[in-house]
Amino acid sequence: MKSRKISFVVLFSIFIGIVVGLVISSNLNLPIKSIAAGSSNDDQPIQLGATSVVSEELQGLEGLSKAFVAVSKEVSPAVVTINSQTVIKRQNYHPFMDDEFFKRFFRMPEEREQSVRSLGSGVIVNPDGYILTNNHVVNDANEITVVIDKEEYEAEIIGKDPESDLAVIKIEKDNLPTVKLGNSDDLEVGEWVLAIGNPFSDMLQNTVTSGIVSAKGRSGLQIGGGRMPYQDFIQTDAAINPGNSGGALVNLRGELIGINTAIVGQANVGIGFAIPINLAKNVMKQLINDGRVIRGWLGVYIADIDENMAKAFEMEHTKGALVQQVVKDSPAEKAGLVDGDVITKVEDVKIENSSQLTNYIATFAPDSKINVTIWREGKEKQVTVKLGERPADGTSSEKKTDDSVKNKLGIEVEELSSSLRQRLGYETEEGVIVSQLESNSVAAREGIREGDLIMSVNRKEVKSVKEFNDAVKDLEQNDIVLFRLKRGDTSFFRALRIPKDKK
């Protein structure tokens, strides 16, 4: 009996042990391996899972990194350093210059020349030496050099377009590396981009920074002294600094999608702007072929539509461009457009705002006939407009005084625009405005001043810069030219003798 009891206790204890073991095993969720598992490391499945996730993430980052490297290697050789030198004149001043005794016995030059060097970037767009850059990088430069592989090459300006802040220069070298031009219309906000240029110093050539496209279609920015009517900027947070101007903004396919142009403030704060390559393509082509840009002209002053305006004009949306004023004798006036019309469509393109309309009209050649849809008095109406050639300021197709004229007379003129008419009081007059005068020039000595209105040259009326240039271009040494001018309410004549040498 005693041995039976002992055997029963032992068996019962074994049974209880098995039950307790099963319970513990179940609660702890310990794996029960099969022979097919073939591994004695209980933690391996967890490690395998974690390693797999991390590996995929690393592979993605490594892929992005390799894309950056590949694009940088491909594009950087086509991004160059541009050094420009400009000679500027500054007023000479000495504390004794106000003293009559000092001025009687000592003569000092009124002006002194100073050489200013500036740094920028450019992108080779043609293997024969054509380089696309910003106008402000090379504007007014007396000397331009391009650095490629530490070698300097003299460059000449092929054409400049201040209104888009683009310029093309050329060096005498062929078989140069180029960059592929992309399609900036396909660019999306959030897309990765790289900016390549030369910030701050030519010692930092081909600096590459990365970022994303922060926004598209930025306009209304005060860039280039407010002289840029054609704005459709790509905004990016890729670091852009002084010296980057004219450099490349590229996508991860190595395609040029923008020309870096401006920053907010004096250095990078995560807000930079680039000119879309689609806008630059048209400008670049015309500068290379013609040396200037010829744009279609509608002849209206326009503004955006806000919510209150939309309600006032009985519109259901705020899209379109409001015609605030129609220029006299312009294509718009001849087509029947009037103040208060809202332009909602040109051809088949819907107009979102005034900037889009300005940019789109500029893509048409002069004399093009286009269909314009307008909203007038609660109804849609369509008119056909034959575009003119857009002048620099709305009145003429030529804006620059010939260098020969400046050399002969020391005078520079500009068109009598609507704003100048109102500001200077020449509401009913025709002529050109004296915009710049060289000190000690023949014009200055004869009492002509900046802001004077030149109405005729040698008794022949001049109404544009082109007519003025034509009237004086054939003048030779010792010739006398008769100007009829107006200053305020006073009209007067001045006879200028062309000097033998430039004064």
Short mmCIF file of C-alpha atoms in Angstrom, two decimals:
data_model
loop_
_atom_site.label_atom_id
_atom_site.label_comp_id
_atom_site.label_asym_id
_atom_site.label_seq_id
_atom_site.Cartn_x
_atom_site.Cartn_y
_atom_site.Cartn_z
CA MET A 1 0.00 0.00 0.00
CA LYS A 2 2.73 2.34 0.89
CA SER A 3 4.54 1.73 -2.44
CA ARG A 4 1.28 2.30 -4.36
CA LYS A 5 0.78 5.62 -2.63
CA ILE A 6 4.31 6.68 -3.48
CA SER A 7 3.82 5.72 -7.14
CA PHE A 8 0.54 7.63 -7.28
CA VAL A 9 2.12 10.74 -5.76
CA VAL A 10 4.99 10.58 -8.26
CA LEU A 11 2.64 10.17 -11.25
CA PHE A 12 0.36 12.93 -10.01
CA SER A 13 3.37 15.24 -9.55
CA ILE A 14 4.53 14.51 -13.11
CA PHE A 15 1.03 15.22 -14.44
CA ILE A 16 0.80 18.51 -12.54
CA GLY A 17 4.26 19.47 -13.85
CA ILE A 18 3.20 18.82 -17.44
CA VAL A 19 0.01 20.87 -17.01
CA VAL A 20 1.89 23.79 -15.42
CA GLY A 21 4.50 23.70 -18.20
CA LEU A 22 1.86 23.81 -20.91
CA VAL A 23 0.13 26.75 -19.23
CA ILE A 24 3.38 28.70 -18.88
CA SER A 25 4.33 27.93 -22.45
CA SER A 26 0.94 29.06 -23.74
CA ASN A 27 0.94 32.36 -21.77
CA LEU A 28 4.46 33.29 -22.88
CA ASN A 29 3.65 32.49 -26.51
CA LEU A 30 6.87 30.55 -26.93
CA PRO A 31 7.31 29.15 -30.45
CA ILE A 32 7.04 25.42 -30.98
CA LYS A 33 9.59 24.59 -33.62
CA SER A 34 9.20 21.93 -36.21
CA ILE A 35 12.06 20.03 -37.73
CA ALA A 36 11.46 21.99 -40.98
CA ALA A 37 12.38 25.29 -39.22
CA GLY A 38 15.94 24.02 -39.05
CA SER A 39 17.26 26.74 -36.68
CA SER A 40 17.92 26.84 -33.00
CA ASN A 41 17.92 30.71 -32.76
CA ASP A 42 14.55 31.64 -31.31
CA ASP A 43 15.07 35.39 -32.11
CA GLN A 44 15.95 34.99 -35.79
CA PRO A 45 12.51 35.71 -37.34
CA ILE A 46 12.30 39.01 -35.43
CA GLN A 47 15.81 40.01 -36.47
CA LEU A 48 15.11 39.07 -40.05
CA GLY A 49 12.00 41.24 -40.13
CA ALA A 50 13.72 44.29 -38.62
CA THR A 51 16.78 43.96 -40.84
CA SER A 52 14.59 43.76 -43.93
CA VAL A 53 12.74 46.99 -43.11
CA VAL A 54 15.93 48.93 -42.38
CA SER A 55 17.53 47.60 -45.54
CA GLU A 56 14.69 48.82 -47.73
CA GLU A 57 14.91 52.29 -46.21
CA LEU A 58 18.66 52.41 -46.69
CA GLN A 59 18.32 51.24 -50.25
CA GLY A 60 15.90 54.09 -50.95
CA LEU A 61 18.23 56.67 -49.42
CA GLU A 62 21.23 55.23 -51.22
CA GLY A 63 19.29 55.37 -54.49
CA LEU A 64 18.48 59.06 -53.93
CA SER A 65 22.08 59.75 -53.00
CA LYS A 66 23.34 58.02 -56.13
CA ALA A 67 20.90 60.08 -58.22
CA PHE A 68 22.33 63.29 -56.69
CA VAL A 69 25.85 62.10 -57.47
CA ALA A 70 25.00 61.11 -61.06
CA VAL A 71 23.23 64.41 -61.81
CA SER A 72 26.04 66.46 -60.25
CA LYS A 73 28.66 64.66 -62.36
CA GLU A 74 26.60 65.08 -65.52
CA VAL A 75 25.59 68.73 -65.16
CA SER A 76 28.46 70.41 -63.28
CA PRO A 77 30.85 70.54 -66.29
CA ALA A 78 28.26 72.66 -68.14
CA VAL A 79 27.96 75.24 -65.32
CA VAL A 80 30.60 77.97 -65.56
CA THR A 81 31.88 80.92 -63.57
CA ILE A 82 31.29 84.38 -65.03
CA ASN A 83 33.44 87.30 -63.89
CA SER A 84 32.43 90.77 -65.06
CA GLN A 85 34.08 94.11 -64.63
CA THR A 86 32.16 97.38 -64.76
CA VAL A 87 33.60 100.88 -64.71
CA ILE A 88 31.37 103.28 -62.82
CA LYS A 89 31.68 107.01 -62.28
CA ARG A 90 31.42 108.50 -58.82
CA GLN A 91 31.20 112.12 -57.78
CA ASN A 92 34.46 113.44 -56.43
CA TYR A 93 34.16 115.25 -53.14
CA HIS A 94 36.67 117.03 -50.94
CA PRO A 95 35.77 119.05 -47.83
CA PHE A 96 37.52 122.11 -49.32
CA MET A 97 35.51 121.95 -52.56
CA ASP A 98 32.84 124.20 -51.06
CA ASP A 99 35.43 126.87 -50.34
CA GLU A 100 35.63 129.58 -53.03
CA PHE A 101 39.32 130.29 -52.31
CA PHE A 102 40.18 126.62 -52.73
CA LYS A 103 38.18 126.29 -55.95
CA ARG A 104 39.85 129.42 -57.39
CA PHE A 105 43.38 128.02 -57.14
CA PHE A 106 42.85 124.28 -57.33
CA ARG A 107 40.95 122.23 -59.89
CA MET A 108 39.72 118.76 -59.16
CA PRO A 109 37.91 116.42 -61.54
CA GLU A 110 34.17 116.33 -60.91
CA GLU A 111 34.05 112.56 -61.28
CA ARG A 112 36.37 109.62 -60.79
CA GLU A 113 36.16 106.21 -62.36
CA GLN A 114 36.04 103.08 -60.26
CA SER A 115 36.24 99.48 -61.44
CA VAL A 116 33.76 97.08 -59.84
CA ARG A 117 34.05 93.30 -60.26
CA SER A 118 31.11 90.95 -59.83
CA LEU A 119 30.63 87.20 -59.84
CA GLY A 120 27.93 85.08 -61.41
CA SER A 121 27.23 81.74 -63.03
CA GLY A 122 26.15 80.53 -66.44
CA VAL A 123 25.01 77.37 -68.21
CA ILE A 124 26.49 76.15 -71.50
CA VAL A 125 23.55 75.49 -73.82
CA ASN A 126 25.43 74.98 -77.07
CA PRO A 127 28.76 73.17 -77.65
CA ASP A 128 29.95 76.11 -79.78
CA GLY A 129 30.29 78.38 -76.76
CA TYR A 130 26.82 79.88 -76.17
CA ILE A 131 26.12 80.41 -72.46
CA LEU A 132 22.79 81.30 -70.86
CA THR A 133 22.86 83.50 -67.77
CA ASN A 134 21.04 86.36 -66.03
CA ASN A 135 21.01 89.83 -67.53
CA HIS A 136 22.03 91.36 -64.21
CA VAL A 137 25.20 89.24 -64.20
CA VAL A 138 26.57 90.89 -67.37
CA ASN A 139 24.57 94.11 -67.76
CA ASP A 140 26.72 97.23 -68.24
CA ALA A 141 29.90 95.12 -68.00
CA ASN A 142 32.98 96.48 -69.77
CA GLU A 143 34.76 93.15 -69.61
CA ILE A 144 33.40 89.61 -69.22
CA THR A 145 35.43 86.44 -68.69
CA VAL A 146 34.28 82.84 -68.33
CA VAL A 147 36.19 80.29 -66.27
CA ILE A 148 36.18 76.65 -67.45
CA ASP A 149 38.51 74.13 -65.82
CA LYS A 150 40.51 76.99 -64.30
CA GLU A 151 41.08 78.58 -67.72
CA GLU A 152 39.69 82.03 -68.55
CA TYR A 153 38.03 82.92 -71.83
CA GLU A 154 36.91 86.36 -72.97
CA ALA A 155 33.18 86.52 -73.65
CA GLU A 156 30.99 88.78 -75.76
CA ILE A 157 27.34 89.59 -75.17
CA ILE A 158 25.11 88.12 -77.88
CA GLY A 159 21.91 89.60 -76.50
CA LYS A 160 20.24 90.82 -73.31
CA ASP A 161 16.63 90.95 -72.18
CA PRO A 162 16.18 92.98 -68.98
CA GLU A 163 12.43 92.30 -68.96
CA SER A 164 13.02 88.60 -68.26
CA ASP A 165 16.49 89.09 -66.70
CA LEU A 166 18.09 86.73 -69.22
CA ALA A 167 21.16 87.11 -71.39
CA VAL A 168 23.28 85.02 -73.76
CA ILE A 169 27.05 85.38 -73.99
CA LYS A 170 29.56 83.52 -76.15
CA ILE A 171 33.17 82.39 -75.89
CA GLU A 172 35.45 81.19 -78.68
CA LYS A 173 35.66 77.52 -77.81
CA ASP A 174 33.92 74.48 -79.25
CA ASN A 175 33.09 70.90 -78.22
CA LEU A 176 31.93 72.15 -74.84
CA PRO A 177 29.78 70.04 -72.48
CA THR A 178 26.13 71.04 -72.45
CA VAL A 179 23.09 70.34 -70.32
CA LYS A 180 19.85 68.84 -71.57
CA LEU A 181 16.89 71.26 -71.52
CA GLY A 182 13.84 69.93 -69.67
CA ASN A 183 10.17 70.89 -69.56
CA SER A 184 9.44 73.16 -66.61
CA ASP A 185 5.68 72.83 -67.18
CA ASP A 186 5.94 69.20 -66.02
CA LEU A 187 7.65 70.22 -62.77
CA GLU A 188 5.63 69.48 -59.62
CA VAL A 189 5.66 71.08 -56.21
CA GLY A 190 7.56 68.80 -53.83
CA GLU A 191 9.86 67.43 -56.54
CA TRP A 192 13.58 67.14 -55.73
CA VAL A 193 15.87 69.64 -57.51
CA LEU A 194 19.57 70.54 -57.41
CA ALA A 195 21.02 74.04 -57.71
CA ILE A 196 24.52 74.32 -59.18
CA GLY A 197 26.55 77.52 -59.25
CA ASN A 198 29.34 79.56 -57.69
CA PRO A 199 28.22 81.19 -54.43
CA PHE A 200 30.20 84.05 -52.92
CA SER A 201 33.56 83.27 -54.52
CA ASP A 202 35.12 81.74 -57.62
CA MET A 203 36.92 79.46 -55.16
CA LEU A 204 33.56 77.73 -54.61
CA GLN A 205 32.94 76.72 -58.22
CA ASN A 206 30.27 74.14 -59.01
CA THR A 207 28.74 74.09 -55.57
CA VAL A 208 25.78 71.70 -55.52
CA THR A 209 22.84 72.16 -53.15
CA SER A 210 19.61 70.20 -52.94
CA GLY A 211 16.02 71.00 -52.11
CA ILE A 212 12.50 70.72 -53.39
CA VAL A 213 10.24 72.81 -55.57
CA SER A 214 8.44 74.94 -52.99
CA ALA A 215 6.01 76.63 -55.40
CA LYS A 216 5.46 77.51 -59.04
CA GLY A 217 4.21 80.58 -60.86
CA ARG A 218 5.53 83.16 -58.39
CA SER A 219 5.20 86.72 -59.70
CA GLY A 220 4.92 90.32 -58.55
CA LEU A 221 8.40 90.20 -56.98
CA GLN A 222 10.53 93.34 -56.79
CA ILE A 223 13.56 91.98 -58.62
CA GLY A 224 15.94 93.85 -60.90
CA GLY A 225 14.74 97.26 -59.78
CA GLY A 226 11.13 96.30 -60.55
CA ARG A 227 11.90 96.11 -64.29
CA MET A 228 10.83 92.52 -64.83
CA PRO A 229 7.29 92.32 -66.23
CA TYR A 230 7.79 88.68 -67.22
CA GLN A 231 7.78 86.73 -63.98
CA ASP A 232 6.82 83.10 -63.58
CA PHE A 233 9.35 81.99 -60.99
CA ILE A 234 10.00 78.53 -59.62
CA GLN A 235 10.46 78.83 -55.86
CA THR A 236 12.86 76.40 -54.21
CA ASP A 237 14.50 75.84 -50.84
CA ALA A 238 17.72 74.60 -52.45
CA ALA A 239 20.41 76.96 -51.13
CA ILE A 240 20.94 79.87 -53.54
CA ASN A 241 23.39 82.61 -52.60
CA PRO A 242 25.05 85.63 -54.26
CA GLY A 243 27.09 84.29 -57.16
CA ASN A 244 24.56 81.56 -57.95
CA SER A 245 22.73 83.91 -60.32
CA GLY A 246 22.67 82.44 -63.81
CA GLY A 247 23.39 78.93 -62.56
CA ALA A 248 21.45 75.74 -63.15
CA LEU A 249 18.38 74.34 -61.43
CA VAL A 250 18.01 70.72 -62.53
CA ASN A 251 15.73 67.80 -61.81
CA LEU A 252 16.84 64.26 -60.90
CA ARG A 253 16.93 63.34 -64.59
CA GLY A 254 19.73 65.86 -65.08
CA GLU A 255 17.51 68.20 -67.11
CA LEU A 256 17.80 71.97 -66.85
CA ILE A 257 14.43 73.21 -65.62
CA GLY A 258 15.38 76.69 -64.39
CA ILE A 259 17.98 79.47 -64.25
CA ASN A 260 18.69 80.52 -60.67
CA THR A 261 17.99 84.22 -60.41
CA ALA A 262 17.16 85.69 -57.02
CA ILE A 263 17.04 85.19 -53.30
CA VAL A 264 15.19 86.82 -50.44
CA GLY A 265 17.57 88.93 -48.38
CA GLN A 266 21.35 88.85 -48.68
CA ALA A 267 21.89 85.10 -48.33
CA ASN A 268 20.02 81.83 -48.38
CA VAL A 269 17.03 81.61 -46.06
CA GLY A 270 15.35 78.71 -47.82
CA ILE A 271 13.59 80.90 -50.40
CA GLY A 272 15.17 81.16 -53.84
CA PHE A 273 13.74 81.80 -57.28
CA ALA A 274 14.56 80.46 -60.73
CA ILE A 275 13.32 81.40 -64.19
CA PRO A 276 11.50 78.40 -65.77
CA ILE A 277 13.41 76.97 -68.71
CA ASN A 278 10.30 77.05 -70.90
CA LEU A 279 10.25 80.83 -70.60
CA ALA A 280 14.03 80.98 -71.08
CA LYS A 281 14.00 78.79 -74.22
CA ASN A 282 12.04 81.31 -76.27
CA VAL A 283 14.09 84.25 -75.03
CA MET A 284 17.37 82.42 -75.57
CA LYS A 285 16.50 81.43 -79.13
CA GLN A 286 15.61 85.00 -80.10
CA LEU A 287 18.71 86.46 -78.46
CA ILE A 288 20.95 84.05 -80.37
CA ASN A 289 19.16 84.57 -83.70
CA ASP A 290 18.27 88.28 -83.53
CA GLY A 291 20.16 89.75 -80.58
CA ARG A 292 16.90 90.95 -79.03
CA VAL A 293 13.48 89.65 -78.04
CA ILE A 294 10.41 90.47 -80.09
CA ARG A 295 7.13 89.98 -78.26
CA GLY A 296 3.49 90.27 -79.12
CA TRP A 297 1.67 93.30 -77.67
CA LEU A 298 -1.98 93.61 -76.70
CA GLY A 299 -1.92 97.14 -75.30
CA VAL A 300 -3.75 96.94 -71.96
CA TYR A 301 -2.98 97.67 -68.32
CA ILE A 302 -4.27 94.73 -66.30
CA ALA A 303 -4.79 93.54 -62.73
CA ASP A 304 -5.84 90.40 -60.87
CA ILE A 305 -9.43 89.72 -59.83
CA ASP A 306 -10.21 89.48 -56.10
CA GLU A 307 -13.42 88.27 -54.50
CA ASN A 308 -14.99 91.72 -54.26
CA MET A 309 -14.22 92.50 -57.89
CA ALA A 310 -15.65 89.15 -58.97
CA LYS A 311 -18.93 90.00 -57.23
CA ALA A 312 -18.96 93.50 -58.70
CA PHE A 313 -18.49 92.10 -62.20
CA GLU A 314 -21.08 89.35 -61.58
CA MET A 315 -18.47 86.60 -61.93
CA GLU A 316 -18.59 83.25 -60.15
CA HIS A 317 -14.80 82.96 -59.75
CA THR A 318 -11.70 85.13 -59.35
CA LYS A 319 -9.88 83.87 -62.43
CA GLY A 320 -8.95 86.16 -65.28
CA ALA A 321 -7.22 89.51 -65.90
CA LEU A 322 -9.10 92.77 -65.42
CA VAL A 323 -8.49 95.43 -68.07
CA GLN A 324 -7.92 98.60 -66.10
CA GLN A 325 -6.96 100.76 -69.08
CA VAL A 326 -6.74 100.28 -72.83
CA VAL A 327 -3.78 102.01 -74.49
CA LYS A 328 -4.76 104.49 -77.17
CA ASP A 329 -4.36 103.20 -80.76
CA SER A 330 -3.27 99.82 -79.43
CA PRO A 331 -4.27 96.43 -80.88
CA ALA A 332 -6.70 96.02 -77.98
CA GLU A 333 -8.47 99.31 -78.73
CA LYS A 334 -8.69 98.48 -82.43
CA ALA A 335 -10.25 95.11 -81.55
CA GLY A 336 -12.89 96.77 -79.37
CA LEU A 337 -11.65 96.00 -75.85
CA VAL A 338 -12.66 98.57 -73.24
CA ASP A 339 -11.84 99.38 -69.63
CA GLY A 340 -13.59 96.94 -67.29
CA ASP A 341 -13.41 93.91 -69.58
CA VAL A 342 -12.12 90.74 -67.93
CA ILE A 343 -9.96 88.55 -70.16
CA THR A 344 -10.74 84.95 -69.29
CA LYS A 345 -9.25 83.03 -72.21
CA VAL A 346 -6.75 83.48 -75.05
CA GLU A 347 -7.16 80.93 -77.81
CA ASP A 348 -7.87 77.72 -75.85
CA VAL A 349 -5.85 78.68 -72.78
CA LYS A 350 -7.76 79.74 -69.67
CA ILE A 351 -6.30 82.85 -68.04
CA GLU A 352 -5.81 82.49 -64.29
CA ASN A 353 -4.32 85.90 -63.51
CA SER A 354 -2.66 88.99 -65.01
CA SER A 355 0.88 87.56 -64.89
CA GLN A 356 -0.13 84.55 -66.92
CA LEU A 357 -1.76 86.78 -69.53
CA THR A 358 1.37 88.96 -69.81
CA ASN A 359 3.63 85.94 -70.22
CA TYR A 360 1.33 84.18 -72.67
CA ILE A 361 0.78 87.17 -74.97
CA ALA A 362 4.56 87.58 -75.14
CA THR A 363 4.92 84.13 -76.68
CA PHE A 364 3.06 85.23 -79.82
CA ALA A 365 4.81 86.97 -82.69
CA PRO A 366 3.70 90.46 -83.73
CA ASP A 367 0.89 90.49 -86.33
CA SER A 368 -0.49 87.22 -84.92
CA LYS A 369 -4.29 87.07 -84.88
CA ILE A 370 -5.60 85.59 -81.65
CA ASN A 371 -9.04 84.88 -80.23
CA VAL A 372 -9.63 86.57 -76.90
CA THR A 373 -12.58 85.67 -74.66
CA ILE A 374 -13.76 88.45 -72.37
CA TRP A 375 -16.40 88.86 -69.67
CA ARG A 376 -18.43 92.04 -70.15
CA GLU A 377 -21.65 93.07 -68.39
CA GLY A 378 -22.42 89.56 -67.18
CA LYS A 379 -21.83 87.85 -70.53
CA GLU A 380 -19.00 86.18 -72.37
CA LYS A 381 -17.85 87.68 -75.64
CA GLN A 382 -15.11 86.75 -78.09
CA VAL A 383 -13.00 89.19 -80.09
CA THR A 384 -10.14 88.73 -82.55
CA VAL A 385 -7.02 90.81 -81.92
CA LYS A 386 -4.13 91.37 -84.30
CA LEU A 387 -1.16 91.79 -81.99
CA GLY A 388 1.45 94.49 -82.39
CA GLU A 389 5.10 94.42 -81.39
CA ARG A 390 5.51 95.03 -77.70
CA PRO A 391 7.60 98.15 -77.08
CA ALA A 392 9.92 98.49 -74.14
CA ASP A 393 7.46 100.77 -72.38
CA GLY A 394 4.31 100.62 -74.49
CA THR A 395 5.00 103.15 -77.22
CA SER A 396 7.97 102.11 -79.37
CA SER A 397 9.91 99.03 -80.42
CA GLU A 398 13.33 100.62 -79.82
CA LYS A 399 14.39 101.66 -76.35
CA LYS A 400 18.13 102.16 -76.41
CA THR A 401 20.03 105.26 -77.44
CA ASP A 402 22.75 104.32 -79.93
CA ASP A 403 26.24 104.29 -78.43
CA SER A 404 27.36 106.59 -81.24
CA VAL A 405 24.77 109.15 -80.15
CA LYS A 406 25.96 109.02 -76.55
CA ASN A 407 29.54 109.38 -77.71
CA LYS A 408 28.74 112.40 -79.89
CA LEU A 409 26.36 114.28 -77.64
CA GLY A 410 26.76 112.78 -74.18
CA ILE A 411 23.02 112.28 -74.01
CA GLU A 412 20.70 109.33 -73.55
CA VAL A 413 16.94 109.40 -74.13
CA GLU A 414 13.98 107.17 -73.39
CA GLU A 415 10.38 106.84 -74.53
CA LEU A 416 7.72 109.20 -73.19
CA SER A 417 5.69 106.55 -71.38
CA SER A 418 2.29 107.07 -69.77
CA SER A 419 3.83 107.21 -66.30
CA LEU A 420 6.40 109.81 -67.39
CA ARG A 421 3.68 111.87 -69.04
CA GLN A 422 1.79 112.07 -65.77
CA ARG A 423 4.86 112.61 -63.60
CA LEU A 424 6.47 115.28 -65.79
CA GLY A 425 3.27 116.93 -66.98
CA TYR A 426 3.63 116.23 -70.72
CA GLU A 427 0.08 114.94 -71.11
CA THR A 428 -0.46 116.19 -74.66
CA GLU A 429 3.13 116.36 -75.92
CA GLU A 430 5.15 114.04 -78.14
CA GLY A 431 8.88 113.42 -77.97
CA VAL A 432 11.60 111.62 -76.03
CA ILE A 433 12.84 112.27 -72.51
CA VAL A 434 16.47 113.02 -71.64
CA SER A 435 17.14 110.20 -69.18
CA GLN A 436 20.88 110.51 -68.70
CA LEU A 437 23.44 113.22 -69.30
CA GLU A 438 27.22 112.98 -69.18
CA SER A 439 28.78 115.74 -67.14
CA ASN A 440 30.84 118.18 -69.19
CA SER A 441 29.29 116.87 -72.43
CA VAL A 442 28.24 119.19 -75.25
CA ALA A 443 24.58 118.73 -74.26
CA ALA A 444 25.30 119.55 -70.61
CA ARG A 445 27.31 122.65 -71.55
CA GLU A 446 24.41 123.93 -73.63
CA GLY A 447 22.09 123.74 -70.62
CA ILE A 448 20.14 120.59 -71.43
CA ARG A 449 18.99 118.72 -68.32
CA GLU A 450 17.71 115.29 -67.43
CA GLY A 451 13.91 115.29 -67.69
CA ASP A 452 13.84 117.71 -70.65
CA LEU A 453 11.53 116.69 -73.48
CA ILE A 454 13.12 116.68 -76.95
CA MET A 455 10.30 117.34 -79.41
CA SER A 456 12.24 117.81 -82.65
CA VAL A 457 15.70 117.37 -84.14
CA ASN A 458 16.70 119.74 -86.95
CA ARG A 459 13.04 120.87 -87.17
CA LYS A 460 11.83 117.31 -87.66
CA GLU A 461 9.49 115.88 -84.98
CA VAL A 462 10.71 112.85 -83.06
CA LYS A 463 8.17 110.65 -81.24
CA SER A 464 10.30 107.64 -80.35
CA VAL A 465 13.83 106.59 -79.51
CA LYS A 466 14.15 105.07 -82.96
CA GLU A 467 13.21 108.34 -84.66
CA PHE A 468 15.67 110.21 -82.44
CA ASN A 469 18.47 107.75 -83.24
CA ASP A 470 17.72 108.00 -86.97
CA ALA A 471 17.76 111.80 -86.80
CA VAL A 472 21.23 112.08 -85.24
CA LYS A 473 23.06 108.93 -86.35
CA ASP A 474 24.68 110.54 -89.42
CA LEU A 475 25.98 113.62 -87.64
CA GLU A 476 29.71 114.20 -88.02
CA GLN A 477 32.34 116.34 -86.29
CA ASN A 478 31.58 120.09 -86.38
CA ASP A 479 27.99 119.49 -87.57
CA ILE A 480 25.37 121.55 -85.79
CA VAL A 481 22.17 119.90 -84.60
CA LEU A 482 19.12 121.94 -83.54
CA PHE A 483 16.95 120.61 -80.73
CA ARG A 484 13.53 121.92 -79.78
CA LEU A 485 12.89 121.10 -76.15
CA LYS A 486 10.35 121.59 -73.42
CA ARG A 487 10.94 121.94 -69.69
CA GLY A 488 7.79 122.27 -67.66
CA ASP A 489 5.67 124.89 -69.45
CA THR A 490 8.62 126.44 -71.30
CA SER A 491 9.65 125.52 -74.85
CA PHE A 492 13.12 126.47 -76.12
CA PHE A 493 15.79 125.68 -78.74
CA ARG A 494 19.38 124.54 -78.30
CA ALA A 495 22.01 124.27 -81.05
CA LEU A 496 24.77 121.75 -80.37
CA ARG A 497 28.01 121.47 -82.31
CA ILE A 498 29.31 117.91 -82.57
CA PRO A 499 32.75 117.90 -80.89
CA LYS A 500 35.87 116.50 -82.46
CA ASP A 501 36.47 114.17 -79.55
CA LYS A 502 34.19 112.58 -76.97
CA LYS A 503 33.93 114.84 -73.95
#
